[in-house]
């Protein structure tokens, strides 16, 4: 009887606390695989603080990224919608002029921003290679080779007297080669300062960005944000650069893990999570704060540097990785902690998605959901509190860019999780677990294989997606596919066309929108206010 009363008191307390307005801390890793944290089975990477979140809260074991790529996945997390609905496919700052800041977080509901407004790339860190190697070969080296062969051929023909070649032809070819080389040198020299910089609110604080103690600086600023807002409910979104390449770790973590620079970066990020939790506990805010940790998609398995070192993580038992919709690309860590409200040590194996965080936060904050748009996410609290035993997602749709790639079905009154692929990426080389020839898997043309009928798996029995079912192994094969197709038809009818943010005009570099902390005409774009100020926050 005493146990029952204690349990009843706990449930009443949890219900009462769940109806109050908590603080929210949303922690998003970049390219972290589900097989990387210790709480998801890794035995060699040290992640005690992530493991602590799992031990003190809820671990989701079928938590899914809404997209297997960074930006659309994050757009879905922030909006609660499939990114195909919003068209947010890229990062950026301005739309029309250098003062509109149309993509800036401060123009989308946030009160403070400190971080990298564009993409962390290998090119941002000297000595870590380039993501443009293939493009440089196609646009620079091959044209230079053609020009060299043309010059040599024309010179030989002229020397043999077989044809008359005006000097202007040689001059034009040499000039063209010089122009291509000059363009390459300018690109290599200016790309880093023009694209790798830190913002604080609307101001550039470091250009080019320095990786020295970067995690420590951002973590300290996040801690100061919590301290400044300790007396009022707040939302902190800590979006880590780790473990996207370029990989980095401070001196305190470099060379300390068993997995090279990738492991060092994971363990430093875990340290940062611990620092934020410590601040919450120091300020007696832990019991009033819902913490959510996830990754934007699975680990980038094709990430190998020029020396052959693996710079990508582990997706555990799951097939594939970043940029494809095999489970390794979309099944991600999902940890939630709210002491006194969420049961410690609980594991939930129902399908959930990062789109669910938006409606969960909005409802707990006491605000209504927008009524002028479709919200694809679902409030997680009934599932987390045990009021519901099943996910509200009967169907989930997996996109590869703007192509509908696969659909997931969790039938009522069934333990099965059906997943049907309309096409799958062609891994290369053959037998590999990724698309190493193209660095990421692509979604069109000869890079994919279309399936008629769709390739069907029961993930409840085959989570590794090794053995597709067939009419001979599954009597309801046709019925299952028909049900899933009807769901697809209903879904696609709700998707409206949006402006193409990958149009040629949007992809072209626009110098008049370029951010520079000094006059762009000085061609320097170098400053370090963070270092000069000796501080990390206002």
XYZ file of C-alpha atoms in Angstrom:
538
model
C 0.000 0.000 0.000
C 2.863 2.384 0.879
C 4.529 1.640 -2.458
C 1.268 2.389 -4.264
C 0.860 5.687 -2.410
C 4.451 6.692 -3.164
C 3.941 5.856 -6.825
C 0.691 7.810 -6.863
C 2.408 10.794 -5.271
C 5.221 10.618 -7.862
C 2.739 10.502 -10.738
C 0.788 13.425 -9.328
C 3.992 15.412 -8.869
C 5.143 14.570 -12.385
C 1.757 15.593 -13.790
C 1.856 18.867 -11.875
C 5.401 19.639 -12.996
C 4.610 18.684 -16.585
C 1.848 21.315 -16.672
C 4.233 24.067 -15.538
C 6.396 26.050 -17.960
C 9.871 24.518 -17.902
C 13.126 25.684 -19.418
C 14.318 23.921 -22.549
C 17.849 22.936 -23.505
C 18.100 21.481 -27.018
C 21.496 19.953 -27.807
C 22.139 18.978 -31.430
C 25.254 17.112 -32.534
C 26.346 17.170 -36.172
C 26.930 13.827 -37.951
C 27.048 11.835 -34.692
C 26.180 8.181 -35.284
C 23.798 6.226 -33.072
C 26.648 3.805 -32.445
C 28.910 6.493 -30.965
C 27.534 7.173 -27.432
C 28.164 4.638 -24.700
C 24.471 4.550 -23.785
C 23.758 3.166 -27.284
C 26.331 0.398 -26.981
C 29.739 1.919 -27.713
C 32.376 0.361 -25.451
C 35.421 2.434 -26.424
C 34.256 6.052 -26.749
C 33.897 7.804 -23.395
C 30.592 9.683 -23.192
C 29.772 9.748 -19.453
C 27.583 12.849 -19.686
C 25.421 11.521 -22.521
C 25.225 8.251 -20.633
C 24.110 10.256 -17.601
C 21.255 11.812 -19.570
C 20.104 8.318 -20.564
C 20.416 6.986 -17.026
C 18.562 9.947 -15.535
C 15.930 10.228 -18.253
C 14.434 8.600 -21.337
C 16.331 6.938 -24.180
C 14.546 6.706 -27.531
C 15.792 3.723 -29.516
C 13.831 4.370 -32.716
C 14.358 8.116 -32.922
C 14.528 9.316 -36.516
C 15.927 12.355 -38.277
C 13.357 13.822 -40.650
C 16.074 13.959 -43.305
C 19.488 12.286 -43.662
C 21.163 15.654 -44.407
C 22.109 18.454 -42.012
C 20.138 21.495 -43.102
C 16.773 19.922 -44.013
C 16.902 17.807 -40.840
C 17.542 20.875 -38.693
C 14.825 22.814 -40.531
C 12.392 20.010 -39.658
C 13.468 20.057 -36.017
C 12.933 23.822 -35.791
C 9.562 23.836 -37.592
C 8.004 20.454 -36.762
C 7.489 19.891 -40.498
C 9.000 17.852 -43.289
C 11.521 20.183 -44.896
C 9.901 19.522 -48.300
C 7.077 21.767 -47.061
C 9.232 24.782 -46.233
C 11.919 24.526 -48.894
C 14.660 25.351 -46.383
C 17.527 23.490 -48.012
C 20.480 25.767 -47.344
C 22.199 27.881 -44.774
C 22.891 31.549 -45.271
C 22.520 35.087 -43.996
C 21.106 37.552 -46.535
C 18.561 37.475 -49.341
C 18.662 40.819 -51.150
C 21.176 43.107 -49.468
C 23.840 43.112 -46.750
C 21.441 44.396 -44.098
C 18.341 42.206 -44.436
C 19.722 39.183 -42.483
C 16.729 37.230 -43.779
C 18.086 33.853 -42.633
C 19.548 35.056 -39.350
C 18.254 33.357 -36.158
C 17.408 36.751 -34.651
C 14.897 37.216 -37.465
C 13.323 33.842 -36.735
C 12.356 34.151 -33.088
C 15.658 33.973 -31.211
C 16.926 36.737 -28.922
C 20.634 35.901 -28.996
C 22.984 34.110 -31.367
C 26.640 33.137 -31.169
C 28.121 30.712 -33.646
C 28.868 29.826 -37.256
C 26.095 31.048 -39.612
C 27.203 28.888 -42.546
C 28.726 25.429 -42.955
C 31.727 23.964 -41.144
C 33.887 22.545 -43.944
C 37.322 20.959 -44.230
C 38.371 24.111 -46.081
C 37.793 26.130 -42.892
C 40.730 24.411 -41.185
C 44.124 24.677 -42.904
C 45.734 21.321 -43.599
C 42.481 19.337 -43.471
C 41.871 19.068 -47.207
C 39.045 20.437 -49.307
C 35.519 19.420 -50.211
C 36.103 20.998 -53.614
C 38.784 18.584 -54.834
C 36.567 16.991 -57.497
C 35.280 20.370 -58.645
C 38.784 21.791 -58.902
C 39.868 18.803 -60.948
C 36.877 19.214 -63.294
C 36.990 23.010 -63.649
C 40.734 23.669 -63.378
C 43.049 20.727 -63.978
C 41.196 19.196 -66.931
C 40.829 22.561 -68.767
C 44.520 23.311 -68.127
C 45.468 19.922 -69.557
C 43.328 20.591 -72.648
C 44.927 24.021 -73.098
C 48.427 22.558 -72.696
C 47.730 19.866 -75.292
C 46.270 22.468 -77.646
C 49.308 24.728 -77.255
C 51.726 21.857 -77.842
C 49.785 20.584 -80.870
C 49.554 24.032 -82.458
C 53.252 24.683 -81.803
C 54.263 21.405 -83.482
C 51.977 22.048 -86.471
C 53.401 25.531 -86.886
C 57.007 24.277 -86.568
C 56.357 21.609 -89.196
C 54.818 24.204 -91.437
C 51.552 22.295 -91.717
C 49.401 25.274 -90.772
C 49.617 28.963 -90.001
C 48.803 29.799 -86.388
C 48.507 33.516 -85.588
C 50.376 34.641 -82.460
C 47.072 35.906 -81.068
C 45.881 32.305 -80.745
C 48.849 31.385 -78.554
C 48.359 34.555 -76.535
C 44.662 33.827 -75.952
C 45.345 30.264 -74.832
C 48.132 31.333 -72.468
C 45.958 34.148 -71.144
C 43.078 31.717 -70.571
C 45.370 29.324 -68.672
C 46.700 32.205 -66.559
C 43.144 33.341 -65.827
C 42.126 29.841 -64.686
C 45.200 29.563 -62.451
C 44.633 33.037 -61.001
C 40.998 32.183 -60.267
C 42.088 29.009 -58.474
C 44.665 30.872 -56.382
C 42.118 33.552 -55.439
C 39.581 30.883 -54.491
C 42.076 29.010 -52.331
C 43.260 32.225 -50.680
C 39.914 33.902 -50.014
C 37.491 31.029 -49.462
C 38.360 30.558 -45.797
C 38.057 34.182 -44.601
C 34.947 34.810 -46.712
C 33.057 31.691 -45.579
C 34.397 30.632 -42.187
C 33.541 33.177 -39.512
C 31.765 33.539 -36.183
C 28.786 35.774 -35.465
C 27.541 37.221 -32.213
C 24.074 38.520 -32.938
C 24.543 40.647 -36.097
C 28.284 41.230 -35.708
C 31.221 39.230 -37.015
C 33.452 38.466 -34.047
C 36.098 36.290 -35.694
C 37.049 36.100 -39.376
C 38.402 33.654 -40.344
C 37.166 31.426 -37.565
C 39.715 29.878 -35.212
C 39.125 26.362 -33.885
C 41.316 27.015 -30.823
C 39.174 26.248 -27.751
C 36.065 26.831 -29.880
C 33.932 24.325 -27.989
C 35.020 25.862 -24.687
C 34.145 29.359 -25.893
C 30.684 28.408 -27.120
C 30.023 26.301 -24.023
C 30.972 29.179 -21.737
C 28.681 31.498 -23.654
C 25.837 28.982 -23.364
C 26.476 28.786 -19.615
C 26.379 32.573 -19.338
C 23.120 32.623 -21.286
C 21.595 30.260 -18.725
C 22.853 32.425 -15.854
C 21.436 35.601 -17.423
C 18.026 33.998 -17.873
C 17.844 31.892 -14.710
C 14.846 33.847 -13.372
C 12.609 33.314 -16.398
C 11.753 30.314 -18.625
C 14.249 30.076 -21.483
C 15.051 28.054 -24.590
C 18.705 27.302 -25.283
C 19.588 25.648 -28.600
C 23.198 24.444 -28.523
C 24.017 23.349 -32.066
C 27.456 21.735 -32.019
C 29.883 21.960 -34.932
C 31.223 18.593 -33.794
C 31.541 16.045 -35.272
C 31.144 17.438 -38.786
C 34.439 17.840 -40.627
C 36.629 19.765 -40.243
C 37.205 17.817 -37.029
C 38.789 19.619 -34.104
C 39.527 19.188 -30.404
C 41.256 21.383 -27.843
C 44.557 20.482 -26.195
C 42.691 18.982 -23.235
C 41.118 16.346 -25.499
C 43.445 15.986 -28.502
C 45.000 12.537 -28.683
C 43.112 11.249 -25.634
C 40.511 8.952 -27.242
C 40.899 5.531 -28.851
C 39.408 6.771 -32.133
C 41.740 9.528 -33.301
C 40.566 13.065 -33.891
C 36.948 11.913 -34.369
C 36.883 10.300 -30.934
C 38.600 13.342 -29.410
C 35.859 15.574 -30.847
C 33.065 13.318 -29.543
C 34.551 13.249 -26.055
C 34.985 17.032 -26.026
C 31.374 17.502 -27.075
C 30.314 15.137 -24.283
C 32.310 17.293 -21.852
C 30.365 20.337 -23.089
C 27.056 18.583 -22.399
C 28.276 17.911 -18.867
C 29.206 21.571 -18.350
C 25.707 22.703 -19.319
C 24.097 20.135 -17.018
C 26.401 21.285 -14.185
C 25.287 24.907 -14.611
C 21.636 23.865 -14.450
C 22.283 21.927 -11.263
C 24.366 24.733 -9.743
C 21.483 27.181 -10.285
C 18.872 24.664 -9.029
C 17.270 24.635 -12.487
C 17.737 20.943 -13.312
C 14.305 19.894 -12.063
C 12.678 22.696 -14.042
C 14.460 22.000 -17.328
C 13.714 19.563 -20.134
C 16.984 18.569 -21.839
C 16.882 17.014 -25.298
C 19.939 15.629 -27.072
C 20.071 14.304 -30.619
C 22.087 14.273 -33.849
C 20.928 15.859 -37.093
C 21.425 12.557 -38.958
C 23.572 9.445 -38.935
C 27.338 9.304 -39.120
C 29.082 10.180 -42.388
C 30.614 6.792 -43.178
C 32.337 8.004 -46.369
C 34.282 10.702 -44.516
C 37.893 9.639 -45.100
C 40.749 12.131 -45.265
C 43.571 12.230 -47.856
C 45.722 9.952 -45.648
C 43.024 7.287 -45.486
C 42.010 8.050 -41.878
C 38.354 7.532 -41.006
C 36.792 10.831 -39.962
C 33.252 9.486 -39.688
C 31.511 7.769 -36.798
C 29.588 4.572 -36.132
C 25.970 3.811 -36.953
C 26.068 0.627 -34.904
C 24.307 -2.319 -36.454
C 22.488 -0.160 -38.984
C 23.096 0.000 -42.714
C 24.185 3.142 -44.549
C 24.738 6.602 -43.120
C 24.451 10.313 -43.768
C 22.677 11.301 -47.016
C 20.703 8.058 -47.418
C 17.571 6.674 -45.783
C 18.841 3.304 -44.713
C 18.478 3.157 -40.928
C 22.101 4.211 -40.430
C 21.332 7.537 -42.082
C 18.234 8.459 -40.094
C 18.182 6.517 -36.799
C 19.841 8.871 -34.313
C 20.350 9.244 -30.565
C 17.344 10.666 -28.746
C 17.808 11.464 -25.047
C 15.424 13.452 -22.833
C 15.880 14.311 -19.161
C 13.508 16.138 -16.835
C 14.081 14.994 -13.239
C 10.901 14.371 -11.300
C 8.788 14.334 -14.453
C 10.326 11.762 -16.797
C 11.064 8.296 -15.449
C 14.795 7.728 -15.090
C 16.256 4.891 -17.146
C 13.193 4.454 -19.364
C 13.709 3.118 -22.911
C 11.082 3.640 -25.617
C 11.285 1.728 -28.899
C 8.369 3.434 -30.651
C 8.961 5.476 -33.850
C 9.637 9.114 -32.969
C 11.234 11.919 -34.948
C 13.103 15.152 -34.384
C 10.017 16.923 -35.776
C 8.292 16.006 -32.497
C 10.391 18.454 -30.485
C 8.653 21.515 -31.912
C 5.087 20.615 -30.834
C 6.405 19.233 -27.528
C 8.166 22.494 -26.655
C 5.312 24.670 -27.897
C 2.726 22.822 -25.817
C 4.856 22.767 -22.660
C 5.478 26.500 -23.112
C 1.733 27.058 -23.021
C 1.466 28.299 -26.597
C -0.917 27.102 -29.321
C 0.432 25.354 -32.398
C 0.225 27.358 -35.639
C -3.048 26.727 -37.432
C -2.022 28.116 -40.814
C 0.223 25.172 -41.704
C 0.538 21.410 -41.350
C 2.590 20.298 -38.347
C 3.987 16.815 -38.952
C 5.510 16.345 -35.500
C 3.598 15.036 -32.477
C 3.733 16.025 -28.817
C 6.053 13.511 -27.145
C 4.869 14.026 -23.565
C 2.010 11.461 -23.578
C 4.495 8.819 -24.766
C 7.249 9.940 -22.375
C 4.895 10.028 -19.383
C 3.450 6.588 -20.145
C -0.047 7.886 -20.935
C 0.326 6.410 -24.417
C 2.104 3.145 -25.124
C 2.343 3.668 -28.868
C 3.722 6.437 -31.036
C 1.210 8.728 -32.709
C 3.162 8.267 -35.947
C 1.464 5.461 -37.830
C 3.255 6.554 -41.026
C 6.524 8.426 -41.521
C 7.937 9.551 -44.868
C 11.624 9.599 -45.729
C 12.859 12.060 -48.345
C 16.129 12.118 -50.251
C 16.341 15.809 -51.143
C 12.905 16.468 -52.697
C 12.382 12.848 -53.823
C 10.143 10.625 -51.685
C 12.523 7.747 -51.018
C 10.760 5.491 -48.497
C 7.753 5.194 -46.207
C 7.487 3.665 -42.732
C 4.330 2.050 -41.301
C 3.684 1.004 -37.722
C 0.257 -0.689 -37.977
C -2.153 -0.435 -35.027
C -2.227 -3.521 -32.804
C 0.963 -4.826 -34.373
C 4.628 -4.970 -33.407
C 5.763 -4.810 -37.033
C 7.550 -1.763 -38.443
C 7.246 -1.908 -42.218
C 9.571 0.145 -44.390
C 9.209 0.322 -48.160
C 11.899 1.800 -50.451
C 10.906 3.208 -53.826
C 14.584 3.489 -54.727
C 17.899 2.805 -53.003
C 21.368 4.300 -53.514
C 23.976 2.349 -55.439
C 26.831 1.914 -52.985
C 30.309 2.250 -54.453
C 32.597 0.455 -54.654
C 30.427 -2.639 -54.809
C 30.024 -4.264 -51.408
C 30.786 -1.042 -49.509
C 28.484 0.477 -46.880
C 28.332 3.873 -48.576
C 28.930 5.883 -51.720
C 32.664 6.479 -51.454
C 33.124 7.501 -55.101
C 30.808 10.508 -54.685
C 31.514 11.133 -50.962
C 27.751 11.048 -50.239
C 24.955 9.053 -51.848
C 22.989 10.931 -54.497
C 19.268 10.629 -55.178
C 18.823 10.515 -58.939
C 19.820 8.976 -62.254
C 22.336 6.170 -62.374
C 23.226 6.754 -58.722
C 20.057 4.923 -57.598
C 18.130 1.741 -58.341
C 14.334 2.028 -58.536
C 12.234 -0.836 -57.188
C 8.979 -2.092 -58.713
C 7.403 -3.274 -56.474
C 9.026 -1.325 -53.628
C 11.665 -3.037 -51.515
C 9.912 -4.023 -48.271
C 11.472 -4.721 -44.848
C 10.042 -5.563 -41.439
C 12.366 -3.609 -39.157
C 10.999 -5.317 -36.053
C 12.606 -8.532 -37.290
C 15.320 -7.168 -39.582
C 16.656 -3.846 -38.236
C 19.836 -4.259 -40.319
C 17.703 -4.198 -43.508
C 19.437 -7.225 -44.984
C 16.501 -9.428 -45.994
C 13.602 -7.801 -47.876
C 10.345 -9.698 -47.665
C 8.557 -10.985 -50.757
C 5.139 -12.432 -51.638
C 6.524 -15.881 -50.862
C 7.811 -14.940 -47.381
C 5.004 -12.534 -46.418
C 1.409 -13.534 -47.335
C 0.179 -9.928 -46.815
C 2.892 -8.461 -49.053
C 0.565 -6.852 -51.594
C -1.899 -5.670 -48.952
C 0.889 -3.989 -46.968
C 2.243 -2.169 -50.015
C -1.232 -1.021 -51.049
C -1.866 0.403 -47.575
C 1.456 2.217 -47.631
C 0.798 3.563 -51.135
C -2.549 5.005 -50.047
C -0.755 6.764 -47.170
C 1.796 8.138 -49.638
C -0.990 9.422 -51.885
C -2.674 11.193 -48.967
C 0.635 12.697 -47.874
C 1.734 13.942 -51.287
C -1.602 15.704 -51.738
C -0.699 17.908 -48.757
C 2.715 18.905 -50.138
C 2.681 22.199 -52.041
C 5.372 23.566 -54.311
C 7.799 26.003 -52.707
C 10.472 28.250 -54.260
C 13.503 26.306 -55.460
C 16.331 27.299 -53.160
C 18.786 25.216 -55.191
C 18.204 27.169 -58.393
C 21.239 28.340 -60.381
C 20.661 31.924 -59.213
C 20.571 30.876 -55.569
C 23.730 28.816 -55.966
C 25.749 31.580 -57.613
C 28.129 33.550 -55.392
C 26.903 37.118 -54.906
C 29.807 39.347 -53.825
C 27.437 42.164 -52.814
C 25.997 39.913 -50.090
C 29.397 38.856 -48.788
C 29.997 39.498 -45.073
C 33.313 41.085 -44.184
C 34.359 42.584 -40.863
C 36.473 45.188 -42.684
C 35.952 46.912 -46.005
C 35.580 44.198 -48.630
C 37.677 46.291 -51.010
C 40.631 45.922 -48.638
C 40.472 42.186 -49.458
C 41.488 41.300 -45.912
C 38.289 40.371 -44.038
C 40.260 39.524 -40.923
C 39.356 40.383 -37.347
C 39.275 38.734 -33.946
C 37.081 40.611 -31.513
C 36.713 37.554 -29.313
C 40.449 37.467 -28.793
C 40.750 41.263 -28.533
C 37.882 41.522 -26.063
C 39.141 38.625 -23.991
C 35.551 37.538 -23.441
C 33.022 35.117 -24.851
C 29.748 36.909 -24.247
C 28.262 40.308 -23.739
